[in-house]
Each structure stands twice: as structure tokens, then as C-alpha cells.
């Protein structure tokens, strides 16, 4: 069964940048749409961005579009999230997730993802 491990989260000042990574092991990565979600304290888990299996299609949540870029390297079984112009509202635990079925679309909700990482903390100070 595939396992996902996030890394790259840390404390950063507003306006700064971070790059998160999600490394997959033990299962198939290259044929599945992947996504990033985040959960802030006291709030529900929210969609951040998704990328299809080939990397040619990406979809972003409205609050991050234009600031964040999702990408993947299937040869390395790794997905990335480049986060620029960070704001205090971006503070959250960031999770990567793999869809239940291969070759899925990028605009599916969290219920369509059945494999999750443990999360990485991103804190943006003002």
C-alpha cells in the first residue's frame, strides 16, 4: 500500500516562500491524480491544489491561485507545492493525498482521496 510523506514545512515570514514535498513509496504514483489540502486550527480541511497523473493539468483553490504552484516528478514519485507570497492566513498543516482511482480528474472533492500523509506544519508570521 502506498505511503505518503510530506516535508518542507517551517516557520516563515509573511511575503516569503516555501517548497513542500510529498514523497510516495510502496505503491503506484504515476497514474494517480494527487492533491494538497490544508487544515488550520479550528477549521475544516480545505483544498489547496491538485495535479493530474501526467502533470499537464492543475487546479487551484481560489485563495492560493497565482501564488502557489503544484508540480510532480513521476520518475521520483514525488509531488511538490511551491508557495510564494505567503500570508498569515496560509498557516496550517498541509497534507498530500492520492485519489482512490487512477486517471481521475483534478476537480474532485476530498472524499475521492483515500491515501493521506501525516502532514507538515507551515507557519507564516506577520
PDB file of C-alpha atoms in Angstrom:
ATOM      1  CA  UNK A   1       0.000   0.000   0.000  1.00  0.00           C
ATOM      2  CA  UNK A   2       1.307   3.415  -0.932  1.00  0.00           C
ATOM      3  CA  UNK A   3       2.624   5.671   1.805  1.00  0.00           C
ATOM      4  CA  UNK A   4       2.917   9.452   1.537  1.00  0.00           C
ATOM      5  CA  UNK A   5       5.389  11.556   3.489  1.00  0.00           C
ATOM      6  CA  UNK A   6       5.301  15.359   3.427  1.00  0.00           C
ATOM      7  CA  UNK A   7       8.251  17.587   4.209  1.00  0.00           C
ATOM      8  CA  UNK A   8       9.357  21.184   3.894  1.00  0.00           C
ATOM      9  CA  UNK A   9       7.051  22.920   6.305  1.00  0.00           C
ATOM     10  CA  UNK A  10       8.546  25.501   8.639  1.00  0.00           C
ATOM     11  CA  UNK A  11       8.157  28.987  10.127  1.00  0.00           C
ATOM     12  CA  UNK A  12       8.458  31.757   7.549  1.00  0.00           C
ATOM     13  CA  UNK A  13       7.759  35.483   7.487  1.00  0.00           C
ATOM     14  CA  UNK A  14       4.891  36.953   5.507  1.00  0.00           C
ATOM     15  CA  UNK A  15       5.916  37.519   1.903  1.00  0.00           C
ATOM     16  CA  UNK A  16       8.327  34.617   1.980  1.00  0.00           C
ATOM     17  CA  UNK A  17       8.369  31.336   0.074  1.00  0.00           C
ATOM     18  CA  UNK A  18       8.414  27.633   0.882  1.00  0.00           C
ATOM     19  CA  UNK A  19       8.521  24.455  -1.151  1.00  0.00           C
ATOM     20  CA  UNK A  20       6.720  21.420   0.190  1.00  0.00           C
ATOM     21  CA  UNK A  21       7.426  17.887  -0.994  1.00  0.00           C
ATOM     22  CA  UNK A  22       5.336  14.734  -0.869  1.00  0.00           C
ATOM     23  CA  UNK A  23       7.249  11.505  -1.410  1.00  0.00           C
ATOM     24  CA  UNK A  24       5.337   8.334  -2.270  1.00  0.00           C
ATOM     25  CA  UNK A  25       6.566   4.815  -1.643  1.00  0.00           C
ATOM     26  CA  UNK A  26       5.241   1.276  -1.650  1.00  0.00           C
ATOM     27  CA  UNK A  27       2.667   1.751  -4.372  1.00  0.00           C
ATOM     28  CA  UNK A  28       1.739   3.337  -7.679  1.00  0.00           C
ATOM     29  CA  UNK A  29       2.193   7.090  -8.002  1.00  0.00           C
ATOM     30  CA  UNK A  30       2.451   7.929 -11.675  1.00  0.00           C
ATOM     31  CA  UNK A  31      -1.124   7.088 -12.713  1.00  0.00           C
ATOM     32  CA  UNK A  32      -2.927   8.891  -9.910  1.00  0.00           C
ATOM     33  CA  UNK A  33      -4.086  12.446  -9.523  1.00  0.00           C
ATOM     34  CA  UNK A  34      -2.540  13.943  -6.402  1.00  0.00           C
ATOM     35  CA  UNK A  35      -3.519  16.913  -4.296  1.00  0.00           C
ATOM     36  CA  UNK A  36      -2.591  19.182  -1.438  1.00  0.00           C
ATOM     37  CA  UNK A  37      -5.049  20.045   1.313  1.00  0.00           C
ATOM     38  CA  UNK A  38      -4.536  22.145   4.428  1.00  0.00           C
ATOM     39  CA  UNK A  39      -6.132  22.441   7.818  1.00  0.00           C
ATOM     40  CA  UNK A  40      -5.842  25.491  10.026  1.00  0.00           C
ATOM     41  CA  UNK A  41      -6.560  25.329  13.770  1.00  0.00           C
ATOM     42  CA  UNK A  42     -10.272  25.145  14.417  1.00  0.00           C
ATOM     43  CA  UNK A  43     -11.142  24.865  10.726  1.00  0.00           C
ATOM     44  CA  UNK A  44     -12.072  22.073   8.364  1.00  0.00           C
ATOM     45  CA  UNK A  45      -9.594  20.586   5.932  1.00  0.00           C
ATOM     46  CA  UNK A  46      -9.545  22.707   2.768  1.00  0.00           C
ATOM     47  CA  UNK A  47      -8.494  22.031  -0.796  1.00  0.00           C
ATOM     48  CA  UNK A  48      -5.305  23.749  -1.956  1.00  0.00           C
ATOM     49  CA  UNK A  49      -4.334  22.302  -5.342  1.00  0.00           C
ATOM     50  CA  UNK A  50      -4.456  19.149  -7.449  1.00  0.00           C
ATOM     51  CA  UNK A  51      -2.404  17.830 -10.340  1.00  0.00           C
ATOM     52  CA  UNK A  52      -3.386  15.092 -12.742  1.00  0.00           C
ATOM     53  CA  UNK A  53      -1.375  11.934 -13.299  1.00  0.00           C
ATOM     54  CA  UNK A  54       0.624  13.333 -16.228  1.00  0.00           C
ATOM     55  CA  UNK A  55       1.318  16.692 -14.628  1.00  0.00           C
ATOM     56  CA  UNK A  56      -0.265  18.515 -17.559  1.00  0.00           C
ATOM     57  CA  UNK A  57      -3.377  19.654 -15.702  1.00  0.00           C
ATOM     58  CA  UNK A  58      -3.504  21.529 -12.417  1.00  0.00           C
ATOM     59  CA  UNK A  59      -6.347  23.063 -10.440  1.00  0.00           C
ATOM     60  CA  UNK A  60      -6.079  25.542  -7.570  1.00  0.00           C
ATOM     61  CA  UNK A  61      -8.216  26.785  -4.776  1.00  0.00           C
ATOM     62  CA  UNK A  62      -9.175  30.421  -5.181  1.00  0.00           C
ATOM     63  CA  UNK A  63      -7.222  31.550  -2.125  1.00  0.00           C
ATOM     64  CA  UNK A  64      -3.896  30.291  -3.491  1.00  0.00           C
ATOM     65  CA  UNK A  65      -4.228  30.677  -7.245  1.00  0.00           C
ATOM     66  CA  UNK A  66      -1.451  32.846  -8.621  1.00  0.00           C
ATOM     67  CA  UNK A  67       0.719  32.352  -5.529  1.00  0.00           C
ATOM     68  CA  UNK A  68       1.138  28.572  -5.309  1.00  0.00           C
ATOM     69  CA  UNK A  69       2.326  26.136  -7.985  1.00  0.00           C
ATOM     70  CA  UNK A  70       1.800  22.392  -7.857  1.00  0.00           C
ATOM     71  CA  UNK A  71       4.077  20.028  -9.772  1.00  0.00           C
ATOM     72  CA  UNK A  72       5.173  16.414  -9.802  1.00  0.00           C
ATOM     73  CA  UNK A  73       8.090  14.236 -10.856  1.00  0.00           C
ATOM     74  CA  UNK A  74       6.780  10.768 -11.629  1.00  0.00           C
ATOM     75  CA  UNK A  75      10.295   9.391 -12.008  1.00  0.00           C
ATOM     76  CA  UNK A  76      10.906  10.316  -8.369  1.00  0.00           C
ATOM     77  CA  UNK A  77       7.357   9.531  -7.165  1.00  0.00           C
ATOM     78  CA  UNK A  78       7.275  12.996  -5.640  1.00  0.00           C
ATOM     79  CA  UNK A  79       4.857  15.909  -5.732  1.00  0.00           C
ATOM     80  CA  UNK A  80       5.697  19.498  -4.862  1.00  0.00           C
ATOM     81  CA  UNK A  81       3.969  22.674  -3.793  1.00  0.00           C
ATOM     82  CA  UNK A  82       5.841  25.902  -4.382  1.00  0.00           C
ATOM     83  CA  UNK A  83       4.319  28.568  -2.167  1.00  0.00           C
ATOM     84  CA  UNK A  84       5.164  32.217  -2.809  1.00  0.00           C
ATOM     85  CA  UNK A  85       3.925  35.468  -1.275  1.00  0.00           C
ATOM     86  CA  UNK A  86       2.913  33.624   1.853  1.00  0.00           C
ATOM     87  CA  UNK A  87       0.388  35.242   4.169  1.00  0.00           C
ATOM     88  CA  UNK A  88      -0.514  34.540   7.808  1.00  0.00           C
ATOM     89  CA  UNK A  89      -3.790  33.029   6.530  1.00  0.00           C
ATOM     90  CA  UNK A  90      -1.717  30.273   4.887  1.00  0.00           C
ATOM     91  CA  UNK A  91      -0.736  28.962   8.324  1.00  0.00           C
ATOM     92  CA  UNK A  92      -1.929  25.362   8.522  1.00  0.00           C
ATOM     93  CA  UNK A  93      -0.935  21.741   8.477  1.00  0.00           C
ATOM     94  CA  UNK A  94      -0.502  20.757   4.832  1.00  0.00           C
ATOM     95  CA  UNK A  95      -1.420  17.255   3.714  1.00  0.00           C
ATOM     96  CA  UNK A  96      -0.814  15.463   0.449  1.00  0.00           C
ATOM     97  CA  UNK A  97      -3.282  12.902  -0.802  1.00  0.00           C
ATOM     98  CA  UNK A  98      -3.724  10.340  -3.570  1.00  0.00           C
ATOM     99  CA  UNK A  99      -7.026   9.659  -5.277  1.00  0.00           C
ATOM    100  CA  UNK A 100      -8.862   6.396  -4.838  1.00  0.00           C
ATOM    101  CA  UNK A 101      -8.801   5.506  -8.536  1.00  0.00           C
ATOM    102  CA  UNK A 102      -6.184   6.144 -11.258  1.00  0.00           C
ATOM    103  CA  UNK A 103      -6.540   8.740 -14.018  1.00  0.00           C
ATOM    104  CA  UNK A 104      -9.043  10.823 -12.110  1.00  0.00           C
ATOM    105  CA  UNK A 105      -9.844  14.481 -12.665  1.00  0.00           C
ATOM    106  CA  UNK A 106      -8.398  17.375 -10.719  1.00  0.00           C
ATOM    107  CA  UNK A 107     -11.680  18.855  -9.503  1.00  0.00           C
ATOM    108  CA  UNK A 108     -12.843  16.057  -7.225  1.00  0.00           C
ATOM    109  CA  UNK A 109     -13.539  16.562  -3.542  1.00  0.00           C
ATOM    110  CA  UNK A 110     -11.615  15.119  -0.583  1.00  0.00           C
ATOM    111  CA  UNK A 111     -13.889  12.088  -0.404  1.00  0.00           C
ATOM    112  CA  UNK A 112     -12.244  10.891  -3.637  1.00  0.00           C
ATOM    113  CA  UNK A 113      -8.863  10.696  -1.905  1.00  0.00           C
ATOM    114  CA  UNK A 114      -8.176   7.674   0.244  1.00  0.00           C
ATOM    115  CA  UNK A 115      -4.456   7.877   0.971  1.00  0.00           C
ATOM    116  CA  UNK A 116      -3.109  10.722   3.086  1.00  0.00           C
ATOM    117  CA  UNK A 117       0.224  11.756   4.506  1.00  0.00           C
ATOM    118  CA  UNK A 118       0.801  12.728   8.118  1.00  0.00           C
ATOM    119  CA  UNK A 119       1.047  16.432   7.330  1.00  0.00           C
ATOM    120  CA  UNK A 120       3.686  19.138   7.608  1.00  0.00           C
ATOM    121  CA  UNK A 121       3.258  22.368   9.571  1.00  0.00           C
ATOM    122  CA  UNK A 122       3.532  25.690   7.781  1.00  0.00           C
ATOM    123  CA  UNK A 123       3.512  28.787   9.962  1.00  0.00           C
ATOM    124  CA  UNK A 124       3.563  32.273   8.469  1.00  0.00           C
ATOM    125  CA  UNK A 125       4.333  35.114  10.843  1.00  0.00           C
ATOM    126  CA  UNK A 126       3.175  38.670  10.234  1.00  0.00           C
TER     127      UNK A 126
END
